[in-house]
Coordinates of C-alpha atoms and ligand atoms in Angstrom, one line a residue:
Chain A
M219 CA 22.7 120.8 107.7
I220 CA 26.0 122.7 108.3
E221 CA 27.0 126.1 107.0
A222 CA 30.5 127.4 107.9
T223 CA 31.5 130.8 106.8
A224 CA 35.1 132.1 107.1
L225 CA 35.4 129.9 110.2
T226 CA 38.7 130.9 112.0
K227 CA 40.4 129.8 115.2
V228 CA 43.6 131.4 116.4
Y229 CA 45.6 129.9 119.2
G230 CA 47.8 132.6 120.5
A231 CA 49.1 134.1 117.3
E232 CA 48.9 131.0 115.1
P233 CA 45.8 130.4 113.1
A234 CA 44.9 126.7 113.5
V235 CA 41.8 127.1 111.2
D236 CA 42.0 130.0 108.8
G237 CA 38.9 131.3 107.1
V238 CA 37.2 128.0 106.2
T239 CA 34.0 128.1 104.3
F240 CA 31.9 125.0 103.4
S241 CA 28.4 123.8 103.4
I242 CA 27.2 120.2 104.0
Q243 CA 23.8 119.0 103.0
R244 CA 21.6 116.6 105.0
G245 CA 22.5 113.0 104.2
E246 CA 26.1 113.6 103.0
I247 CA 29.1 111.6 104.3
V248 CA 32.0 114.0 104.2
G249 CA 35.6 113.2 104.9
F250 CA 37.9 115.9 106.3
L251 CA 41.2 114.9 105.0
G252 CA 44.5 116.5 106.0
P253 CA 47.9 115.9 107.4
N254 CA 48.7 116.2 111.1
G255 CA 48.1 119.7 112.5
A256 CA 45.9 120.7 109.5
G257 CA 43.1 121.9 111.7
K258 CA 40.6 119.0 111.4
T259 CA 40.1 118.6 115.1
T260 CA 39.9 122.3 115.7
T261 CA 37.2 122.7 113.0
M262 CA 35.2 119.8 114.5
R263 CA 35.5 121.4 118.0
M264 CA 34.0 124.6 116.7
L265 CA 31.1 122.7 115.0
T266 CA 30.3 120.8 118.2
G267 CA 30.4 123.9 120.3
Y268 CA 33.4 122.8 122.4
L269 CA 35.4 125.8 121.2
P270 CA 34.1 129.1 119.9
P271 CA 35.5 130.4 116.6
T272 CA 37.8 133.4 116.9
A273 CA 36.1 134.8 113.7
G274 CA 33.6 133.7 111.2
A275 CA 30.5 131.6 112.0
A276 CA 28.9 128.2 111.6
T277 CA 25.4 127.0 111.9
V278 CA 24.2 123.4 112.5
A279 CA 20.6 122.7 111.5
G280 CA 20.0 126.4 111.5
H281 CA 21.4 127.1 115.0
D282 CA 24.5 129.2 115.5
V283 CA 27.2 127.1 117.2
V284 CA 27.9 129.9 119.7
S285 CA 24.6 131.5 120.5
G286 CA 22.6 128.3 119.9
S287 CA 25.2 126.0 121.4
L288 CA 22.7 124.0 123.5
E289 CA 20.4 123.4 120.5
V290 CA 23.4 122.4 118.4
R291 CA 24.7 120.0 121.1
K292 CA 21.3 118.3 121.2
R293 CA 21.4 117.5 117.5
V294 CA 25.0 116.3 117.2
G295 CA 26.7 113.1 118.2
Y296 CA 30.4 113.6 118.6
L297 CA 33.3 111.2 119.0
P298 CA 36.4 113.3 119.9
E299 CA 39.9 112.3 118.8
S300 CA 41.4 109.3 120.6
T301 CA 38.0 108.2 122.0
P302 CA 38.1 109.5 125.6
L303 CA 36.0 107.2 127.8
Y304 CA 35.8 106.3 131.5
P305 CA 37.8 103.1 132.0
D306 CA 36.1 102.1 135.3
M307 CA 32.5 102.2 134.0
S308 CA 30.9 99.2 132.3
V309 CA 29.7 99.7 128.7
L310 CA 26.0 99.6 129.8
E311 CA 26.5 102.0 132.7
Y312 CA 28.3 104.4 130.4
L313 CA 25.7 104.3 127.6
N314 CA 23.0 104.8 130.2
F315 CA 25.0 107.7 131.7
I316 CA 25.4 109.5 128.4
G317 CA 21.8 108.7 127.4
S318 CA 20.5 110.3 130.6
L319 CA 22.6 113.4 130.1
R320 CA 21.2 113.5 126.6
G321 CA 17.8 113.9 128.2
L322 CA 16.5 110.4 127.6
S323 CA 14.8 108.5 130.4
G324 CA 12.6 105.5 131.0
Q325 CA 11.4 103.9 127.8
S326 CA 13.2 106.2 125.5
L327 CA 16.5 105.7 127.3
R328 CA 16.2 101.9 127.1
A329 CA 15.3 102.1 123.4
G330 CA 18.1 104.5 122.6
V331 CA 20.7 102.5 124.4
E332 CA 19.5 99.2 122.9
R333 CA 19.6 100.6 119.4
A334 CA 23.1 101.9 119.9
I335 CA 24.2 98.6 121.3
E336 CA 22.7 96.8 118.3
S337 CA 24.2 99.2 115.7
C338 CA 27.6 98.9 117.2
D339 CA 27.4 95.2 118.0
L340 CA 28.2 95.6 121.7
G341 CA 25.9 92.9 123.0
R342 CA 28.8 90.7 124.2
V343 CA 30.6 93.3 126.2
L344 CA 27.8 95.1 128.0
G345 CA 28.9 94.2 131.5
K346 CA 32.6 94.7 130.9
D347 CA 34.5 97.7 132.2
I348 CA 35.5 99.9 129.3
G349 CA 39.1 99.8 130.4
E350 CA 39.2 96.1 129.7
L351 CA 38.0 96.3 126.1
S352 CA 40.2 96.0 123.0
K353 CA 40.8 99.2 121.1
G354 CA 38.3 98.2 118.4
F355 CA 35.5 97.7 121.0
R356 CA 36.4 100.9 122.7
Q357 CA 36.0 102.7 119.4
R358 CA 32.6 101.1 119.0
V359 CA 31.6 102.3 122.5
G360 CA 32.7 105.7 121.5
I361 CA 30.5 105.6 118.4
A362 CA 27.6 104.1 120.4
Q363 CA 27.7 107.0 122.9
A364 CA 27.5 109.4 119.9
I365 CA 24.3 107.8 118.6
V366 CA 22.2 107.0 121.7
H367 CA 20.0 110.0 121.1
D368 CA 19.7 109.2 117.4
P369 CA 21.2 112.5 116.2
D370 CA 20.9 113.7 112.6
L371 CA 24.5 114.7 112.5
L372 CA 27.5 112.6 113.5
I373 CA 30.9 114.1 113.9
L374 CA 33.7 111.5 114.2
D375 CA 37.3 112.6 114.7
E376 CA 39.6 109.9 113.4
P377 CA 37.3 107.0 114.1
T378 CA 39.8 104.4 112.8
S379 CA 43.1 105.7 114.1
G380 CA 45.1 103.1 116.1
L381 CA 43.0 100.1 115.0
D382 CA 44.4 97.0 113.4
P383 CA 43.4 96.4 109.8
S384 CA 40.4 94.1 110.5
Q385 CA 39.0 96.5 113.1
V386 CA 39.5 99.4 110.6
V387 CA 37.3 97.5 108.1
E388 CA 34.7 96.9 110.8
V389 CA 34.5 100.5 112.0
R390 CA 34.4 101.7 108.4
A391 CA 31.5 99.4 107.7
L392 CA 29.8 100.7 110.8
V393 CA 30.3 104.3 109.8
S394 CA 29.0 103.6 106.3
A395 CA 25.9 101.9 107.7
L396 CA 25.2 104.9 110.0
G397 CA 25.8 107.2 107.0
K398 CA 22.7 105.7 105.3
E399 CA 20.4 107.7 107.6
K400 CA 22.6 110.4 109.1
T401 CA 24.8 113.2 108.0
V402 CA 28.3 112.2 108.9
I403 CA 31.5 114.1 109.1
L404 CA 34.7 112.2 109.8
S405 CA 38.3 113.2 109.8
T406 CA 41.3 111.2 108.8
H407 CA 44.7 111.5 107.3
I408 CA 44.3 108.3 105.3
L409 CA 43.1 108.9 101.8
S410 CA 41.7 105.4 101.3
E411 CA 39.5 105.9 104.3
V412 CA 37.7 108.7 102.5
Q413 CA 37.5 106.6 99.4
A414 CA 36.0 103.8 101.4
V415 CA 33.3 105.6 103.3
S416 CA 32.5 109.1 102.1
S417 CA 30.9 110.6 99.1
R418 CA 32.7 113.8 99.4
V419 CA 36.1 115.0 100.6
I420 CA 37.2 118.3 102.0
I421 CA 41.0 118.5 102.0
I422 CA 42.4 120.8 104.7
S423 CA 46.0 121.9 104.8
S424 CA 47.5 124.4 107.3
G425 CA 44.0 125.6 108.3
R426 CA 42.7 126.2 104.8
I427 CA 40.5 124.2 102.5
V428 CA 42.6 123.2 99.4
A429 CA 40.0 121.0 97.8
D430 CA 36.3 120.2 98.2
G431 CA 34.3 117.8 96.1
T432 CA 33.7 114.2 95.2
M433 CA 36.6 111.9 94.4
E434 CA 35.8 112.2 90.7
D435 CA 35.8 116.0 90.9
L436 CA 39.2 115.8 92.5
R437 CA 40.6 113.6 89.9
R438 CA 39.2 115.7 87.1
R439 CA 40.2 119.1 88.5
H440 CA 43.6 118.4 89.9
A441 CA 44.8 115.5 87.8
G442 CA 46.4 116.8 84.6
P443 CA 48.5 114.4 82.6
G444 CA 50.6 112.2 84.9
G445 CA 52.9 110.1 82.7
L446 CA 53.3 107.4 80.1
K447 CA 53.5 103.7 80.2
V448 CA 55.4 102.3 77.3
T449 CA 56.2 98.7 76.5
V450 CA 58.5 98.0 73.4
K451 CA 60.6 95.2 72.0
A452 CA 64.1 96.8 71.7
D453 CA 67.4 97.4 73.5
E454 CA 66.8 98.7 77.0
S455 CA 69.6 101.3 77.1
A456 CA 68.7 102.7 73.7
V457 CA 65.0 103.0 74.8
R458 CA 66.0 104.9 77.9
R459 CA 68.4 107.2 76.0
K460 CA 66.0 108.0 73.2
I461 CA 62.9 108.6 75.3
T462 CA 64.9 110.9 77.6
E463 CA 65.7 113.0 74.6
V464 CA 62.1 113.6 73.7
P465 CA 61.2 117.2 74.5
G466 CA 58.9 117.4 77.6
V467 CA 60.1 114.2 79.3
S468 CA 61.4 114.8 82.8
A469 CA 62.3 111.3 83.8
V470 CA 62.4 107.7 82.5
R471 CA 62.5 104.5 84.4
T472 CA 63.0 101.3 82.5
R473 CA 63.1 97.6 83.3
L474 CA 63.4 94.4 81.4
E475 CA 60.6 91.9 81.7
D476 CA 60.3 88.7 79.6
G477 CA 62.5 90.3 76.9
L478 CA 60.3 93.4 76.8
V479 CA 61.3 96.8 77.8
R480 CA 58.8 98.5 80.1
A481 CA 59.3 102.2 80.5
E482 CA 57.6 104.6 82.9
V483 CA 57.9 108.2 81.6
D484 CA 57.2 111.3 83.8
A485 CA 56.0 114.2 81.8
A486 CA 53.9 117.3 82.4
E487 CA 52.0 117.0 79.1
D488 CA 50.6 114.2 76.9
L489 CA 53.5 112.8 74.9
R490 CA 51.9 109.8 73.4
E491 CA 52.2 111.0 69.8
R492 CA 55.9 111.9 70.1
V493 CA 56.8 108.7 71.7
F494 CA 54.9 106.7 69.1
R495 CA 56.7 108.5 66.2
L496 CA 60.0 107.9 68.0
A497 CA 59.2 104.2 68.2
V498 CA 58.3 104.0 64.5
S499 CA 61.5 105.9 63.4
E500 CA 63.7 103.7 65.6
G501 CA 61.9 100.5 64.4
W502 CA 60.8 99.4 67.9
T503 CA 57.9 97.0 68.1
M504 CA 55.4 98.8 70.3
L505 CA 53.2 96.7 72.5
E506 CA 51.7 99.2 74.8
L507 CA 51.5 103.0 75.0
S508 CA 49.2 104.6 77.6
Q509 CA 48.7 107.7 79.5
T510 CA 48.5 107.2 83.3
A511 CA 46.5 109.5 85.6
P512 CA 48.2 110.5 88.9
S513 CA 46.8 108.6 91.8
L514 CA 44.6 110.4 94.4
E515 CA 47.5 109.8 96.7
E516 CA 49.6 112.0 94.5
I517 CA 46.9 114.7 94.2
F518 CA 46.6 114.7 98.0
L519 CA 50.3 115.1 98.5
K520 CA 50.5 117.9 95.8
L521 CA 47.5 119.8 97.4
T522 CA 48.8 119.5 101.0
G523 CA 52.4 120.3 100.0
G524 CA 53.5 117.1 101.7
V525 CA 56.2 114.7 100.7
S526 CA 55.6 111.0 100.7
Chain B
M55 CA 18.5 119.4 137.9
R56 CA 18.2 115.8 136.7
H57 CA 21.6 116.2 135.0
V58 CA 23.1 117.2 138.3
W59 CA 21.9 114.0 139.9
V60 CA 22.9 111.8 137.0
I61 CA 26.5 113.2 137.2
A62 CA 26.5 113.0 141.0
R63 CA 25.5 109.4 141.0
K64 CA 28.1 108.4 138.5
E65 CA 30.8 110.3 140.5
I66 CA 29.7 108.7 143.7
Q67 CA 30.0 105.3 142.1
T68 CA 33.5 106.2 140.9
Y69 CA 34.5 107.2 144.4
F70 CA 33.3 104.1 146.0
N71 CA 34.8 101.9 143.2
S72 CA 38.2 103.3 144.0
P73 CA 40.4 103.2 147.2
V74 CA 40.2 106.9 147.8
A75 CA 36.8 106.8 149.4
Y76 CA 37.8 103.9 151.8
V77 CA 41.1 105.4 152.7
F78 CA 39.4 108.7 153.4
L79 CA 36.7 107.1 155.4
S80 CA 38.9 104.8 157.5
V81 CA 41.7 107.3 158.3
F82 CA 39.1 109.9 159.1
L83 CA 37.3 107.5 161.4
L84 CA 40.6 106.5 163.0
V85 CA 41.8 110.0 163.7
A86 CA 38.3 111.1 164.9
G87 CA 38.2 108.1 167.3
W88 CA 41.6 108.8 168.7
L89 CA 40.6 112.5 169.3
F90 CA 37.4 111.6 171.0
S91 CA 38.9 109.0 173.2
S92 CA 41.9 111.1 174.2
G93 CA 39.5 113.8 175.3
L94 CA 37.6 111.3 177.3
F95 CA 40.5 109.5 179.0
L96 CA 43.1 112.3 179.3
R97 CA 40.7 115.0 180.4
G98 CA 38.0 112.8 181.7
E99 CA 35.3 114.8 180.0
A100 CA 32.8 113.8 177.4
T101 CA 33.3 116.4 174.7
I102 CA 33.8 116.6 171.0
A103 CA 35.8 119.8 171.2
P104 CA 39.1 118.3 170.2
F105 CA 37.6 116.8 167.1
I106 CA 36.3 120.2 166.0
Q107 CA 39.6 121.8 166.7
V108 CA 41.5 119.3 164.6
A109 CA 39.0 119.0 161.8
P110 CA 40.3 122.0 159.8
L111 CA 43.8 120.6 159.8
L112 CA 42.6 117.2 158.9
F113 CA 40.5 118.5 156.1
L114 CA 43.5 120.4 154.8
F115 CA 45.0 117.1 153.7
F116 CA 41.9 115.0 153.0
I117 CA 39.7 117.3 151.0
P118 CA 42.3 118.1 148.3
A119 CA 42.8 114.3 148.0
V120 CA 39.1 113.9 147.4
T121 CA 38.6 116.8 145.0
M122 CA 41.8 116.7 143.0
R123 CA 40.4 114.2 140.5
L124 CA 37.0 115.9 140.0
F125 CA 37.9 117.8 136.8
S126 CA 41.7 117.2 136.3
E127 CA 41.0 113.5 135.6
E128 CA 38.5 114.4 132.9
L129 CA 40.6 117.1 131.4
G130 CA 43.6 114.8 131.3
R131 CA 41.7 111.9 129.8
G132 CA 39.8 114.1 127.4
T133 CA 36.5 112.8 128.6
F134 CA 35.6 116.4 129.4
E135 CA 35.3 117.0 125.7
I136 CA 32.4 114.6 125.5
L137 CA 30.8 115.9 128.7
A138 CA 31.1 119.5 127.5
T139 CA 29.5 118.8 124.2
L140 CA 26.4 117.1 125.7
P141 CA 23.4 119.4 126.2
V142 CA 24.4 120.0 129.8
R143 CA 25.4 123.3 131.3
D144 CA 28.9 123.7 132.8
G145 CA 27.1 124.7 136.1
E146 CA 25.3 121.4 136.2
I147 CA 28.5 119.5 135.7
V148 CA 30.1 121.5 138.6
L149 CA 27.1 121.0 140.9
G150 CA 26.9 117.3 140.1
K151 CA 30.6 116.8 140.9
F152 CA 30.3 118.9 144.0
V153 CA 27.3 116.9 145.3
S154 CA 29.3 113.6 144.9
A155 CA 32.2 114.9 146.9
T156 CA 29.7 116.2 149.5
V157 CA 28.2 112.8 149.8
L158 CA 31.6 111.4 150.5
L159 CA 32.2 114.1 153.2
L160 CA 28.8 113.3 154.7
S161 CA 29.5 109.6 154.9
A162 CA 32.8 110.3 156.7
L163 CA 31.0 112.6 159.2
A164 CA 28.2 110.1 159.6
A165 CA 30.7 107.4 160.4
T166 CA 32.2 109.4 163.2
L167 CA 28.7 109.8 164.8
V168 CA 29.4 106.5 166.7
F169 CA 31.7 108.5 169.0
P170 CA 29.3 111.2 170.2
V171 CA 26.7 108.5 170.5
S172 CA 28.8 106.3 172.7
L173 CA 30.0 109.3 174.6
S174 CA 26.4 110.3 175.4
I175 CA 25.8 106.8 176.6
A176 CA 29.0 106.8 178.8
G177 CA 28.7 110.2 180.2
D178 CA 26.6 113.3 179.6
L179 CA 27.4 115.0 176.3
D180 CA 26.2 118.5 175.5
G181 CA 23.8 117.6 172.7
G182 CA 23.4 121.2 171.4
Q183 CA 27.2 121.8 171.2
T184 CA 27.7 118.5 169.5
F185 CA 25.1 119.2 166.9
A186 CA 26.5 122.7 166.3
S187 CA 30.0 121.3 166.0
Y188 CA 28.9 118.9 163.3
V189 CA 27.1 121.6 161.4
G190 CA 30.3 123.7 161.6
V191 CA 32.6 121.0 160.5
F192 CA 30.2 120.1 157.6
L193 CA 30.0 123.7 156.5
L194 CA 33.8 124.0 156.6
G195 CA 34.1 120.8 154.6
L196 CA 31.7 122.3 151.9
S197 CA 33.9 125.4 151.6
Y198 CA 37.0 123.3 151.3
L199 CA 35.4 121.0 148.7
A200 CA 34.4 124.0 146.6
M201 CA 38.0 125.3 146.8
G202 CA 39.3 121.9 145.8
A203 CA 36.9 121.6 142.9
F204 CA 38.1 125.0 141.7
A205 CA 41.7 123.9 141.9
S206 CA 40.9 120.8 140.0
S207 CA 39.2 122.8 137.2
V208 CA 42.3 124.7 136.4
T209 CA 44.7 121.9 135.6
K210 CA 44.7 118.5 134.0
R211 CA 47.3 117.3 136.5
E212 CA 45.9 115.9 139.7
I213 CA 49.0 116.5 141.8
L214 CA 48.9 120.1 140.8
A215 CA 45.2 120.2 141.7
F216 CA 46.0 118.9 145.1
I217 CA 48.6 121.5 145.7
V218 CA 46.6 124.4 144.4
G219 CA 43.6 123.3 146.5
F220 CA 45.8 122.8 149.5
L221 CA 47.2 126.3 149.2
F222 CA 43.7 127.9 148.8
M223 CA 42.5 126.1 152.0
M224 CA 45.7 127.0 153.7
V225 CA 45.1 130.7 153.2
F226 CA 41.7 130.5 154.9
F227 CA 43.0 128.1 157.5
L228 CA 45.9 130.4 158.5
A229 CA 44.3 133.8 158.1
G230 CA 42.7 133.9 161.6
K231 CA 45.9 132.7 163.3
F232 CA 48.0 135.8 162.4
T233 CA 45.7 138.6 163.4
Q234 CA 47.7 139.6 166.4
F235 CA 50.6 140.7 164.2
L236 CA 48.4 142.9 162.1
P237 CA 47.2 146.5 162.6
E238 CA 43.7 146.5 164.1
A239 CA 41.7 147.6 161.0
A240 CA 43.3 144.9 158.9
A241 CA 43.1 142.3 161.7
R242 CA 39.3 142.7 161.8
W243 CA 39.1 141.9 158.1
V244 CA 41.6 139.1 158.1
D245 CA 39.8 137.6 161.1
F246 CA 36.6 137.7 159.2
I247 CA 38.1 136.1 156.1
G248 CA 39.7 133.3 158.0
I249 CA 37.7 130.3 159.2
D250 CA 38.8 130.4 162.8
S251 CA 36.6 133.1 164.2
H252 CA 33.5 131.5 162.6
L253 CA 34.4 128.0 163.6
D254 CA 35.1 129.1 167.2
N255 CA 31.6 130.5 167.5
I256 CA 30.1 127.3 166.2
A257 CA 32.3 125.1 168.4
R258 CA 30.9 126.9 171.5
G259 CA 27.5 125.8 170.4
V260 CA 26.4 129.2 168.9
L261 CA 24.9 128.8 165.5
D262 CA 25.0 132.4 164.3
S263 CA 23.5 133.0 160.8
R264 CA 26.5 135.2 160.0
D265 CA 28.8 132.3 160.3
L266 CA 26.5 130.1 158.3
V267 CA 26.4 132.8 155.6
Y268 CA 30.1 133.0 155.7
F269 CA 30.7 129.4 154.9
L270 CA 27.9 129.2 152.3
T271 CA 29.1 132.3 150.6
L272 CA 32.6 130.9 150.4
T273 CA 31.3 127.7 148.9
A274 CA 29.1 129.5 146.4
F275 CA 31.9 131.8 145.4
F276 CA 34.3 128.9 144.6
L277 CA 31.7 126.9 142.8
H278 CA 31.0 129.9 140.6
L279 CA 34.7 130.3 140.0
T280 CA 34.9 126.7 139.0
T281 CA 32.1 127.1 136.5
Y282 CA 33.8 130.1 135.2
S283 CA 37.1 128.4 134.9
L284 CA 35.6 125.5 133.0
G285 CA 33.9 127.9 130.6
S286 CA 37.2 129.8 130.1
R287 CA 38.2 127.5 127.3
R288 CA 35.6 129.4 125.4
W289 CA 37.5 132.7 125.5
R290 CA 41.1 131.6 126.1
Ligands
ATP769 N1 44.7 123.8 122.5 C1 45.6 124.2 121.6 N2 46.4 125.2 121.9 C2 47.3 125.7 121.0 N3 47.4 125.2 119.8 C3 46.6 124.2 119.4 C4 45.7 123.6 120.3 N4 45.0 122.7 119.7 C5 45.5 122.6 118.4 N5 46.5 123.5 118.3 C6 47.3 123.7 117.0 O1 46.4 124.0 116.0 C7 46.8 123.3 114.8 C8 45.7 122.5 114.3 O2 45.5 121.4 115.2 P1 44.4 120.3 115.0 O3 44.4 119.4 116.2 O4 43.1 120.9 114.7 O5 44.9 119.5 113.8 P2 44.4 118.1 113.2 O6 44.1 118.3 111.7 O7 43.3 117.6 114.0 O8 45.7 117.2 113.3 P3 45.8 115.7 113.7 O9 45.7 114.9 112.4 O10 47.2 115.6 114.2 O11 44.8 115.3 114.7 C9 48.1 122.6 115.1 O12 49.2 123.4 114.7 C10 48.1 122.5 116.6 O13 49.4 122.5 117.1
MG770 MG1 43.1 115.9 115.1

C-alpha cells in the first residue's frame, strides 16, 4: 500500500525527516510514535501529497506522491493535526462539501455521507455548526470527512490529542473499527495509544526511524534484562547493603511491607543466581525472586533518547 | 469545473452568513446613492459619472476587505491542508474563491442599479454611457479582486492580506495620476499600466476592446500568480 524510500524533508537547513524507509501492507494499522518535533506530521504531509519530499520517494497504491499526486489524493483520507474545520458550516453541509470535492454526486454522495455519519455516530449533530461542537465530536467530524469517499488508506495525525479520557476511548474504538477494512496510519506521542489500536509501531525520533515492528518485536529486540524483584524475610538495612555489594547491581530500592522486605534491583544482567546464593548464605527466607522486563515506556524513552 | 462551483457556492454561503457581505453591500449602496443624488441635485443633470469617478477609490477599501479572508483564513486555520489534499487542483480552488467574491461584487453593483433606473425615470439618462460605466466598474472590480486574492494567498494573517492587497491596488490606482511628472516615454507606459486611462475611455461610453483586454489580462495575471503562490509550498 505504501512504500517510502529514503524519504527526506529539509526545512531551511534542518532535516525534519531524514532518510526514512518503510513499507506498509494493505490492511495494517500502523502507529507513528515519536516525541514532539520527531517528524511524524512532516512524513504524513509527504505521503498525502501536501508537501513534496526534498529527497527520496514514496508511493501510495503504486502512485508516486509527487508525479501521481492527484491519484494518491483520490485514494487517501487524511485528518491533519489539530483537526482544521470550518466553524460556520453545519456538519451535514461540511460532509456534503468534502464529498462533492471528492467527486461524489447524487446517490453516491448521499450514500458516502450517510455511511460516514453512521460510522462516526454523528446523527445527533448533523444540523449543528461545527464551531458549536465539543472537541470529541469535532474529532469525529474530522474523521468522517476523511472517510466519505471510502478510501483504502486513512492517515490520521494525532486523532486523540486534546480529548478527555472518555472521548479518547471512543475515538480509539472508532479508529480500530475503521482499521478492520482499511489500512490506517496514525500518529501519536502516547505509547498506550499504539498498544490500544495498532498492530505495528514505527518509532520516529529526530526525523529517523529508530524502531519498526510489532509490540512483541519491540519487547524482544530492545528489552534486555531490566531488573530483579526480590522479597525476603530479613533485616531491611542488611538486605539493602548486601544486595548493593553484589557485582553487577547498579541500584537497590527497598521497602518494608507486612514484615517482609521488598527490594527492586536495577541491573544490566540477569543476577537471579547471585542474589539467590546471597540469600542462602545470609540465611534469609526467600519468598520471591523474579526478573522484570523493562516496560514499553522505558524502551520508548531509551530509543528516543528522552527523559521521563 | 464542478469543483469550482462547489467551492464558490460554499464561499458565497460563508460571505452571506457573515457581516462582511452586508456591511459591504449597505455601505456601497449608501455611498453610491449619495453620489448619484449629489450629481442630480447639485449639477441638475442625470448622470452616473460621479459614481464611476469614485468607484476606484471606493473599491480600494472595500475589495481588500472582501478578499482578505479568501486564503488567509484557511491558511491560518489549517483548513487549507484538507482542501489541498483533496483531488482538486490549486487552480480550481483559486477560481472557486474568485467566483464567490465576484458574486458579492455583482450583488453590490446590481443593488446600485436602482439609481440609474430611477434617474432614467426622472430625467433622461444616457443609457449607453451608463451601461459602459457599469461594465468598466465591474472589470475594475475583477482586477482588484484578483489582486486581493493574491495578497490573501501569501499570508495567513488577514490584516496583512488587506494591507498587501490595498498596496497592489494603490499602485494601479495611482499610476495614471502621476504621468505629468514623468518623461514622455515612461509616461506612456505608466499611463497604460494605470487604470485611469482605461476607465476614462469607458466612462465616456467607449467600450474599446483594448481596455477590456487590459482589465481581463490584469485579472488573469493575478489569478495565475495566486495559483502559483498557493503551489509554492511545494518548492519552498
Ligand atoms: N513549515 C515548517 N517550517 C519549518 N520547520 C518546520 C515546519 N514544519 C515542521 N518543522 C520542523 O520540522 C520538525 C518536525 O516537525 P513535525 O511537525 O513533523 O513533528 P511531529 O513529529 O509531527 O511533532 P508533534 O508531535 O509536535 O506534532 C520540527 O523540528 C519542526 O520544528
Ligand atoms: Mg505533528
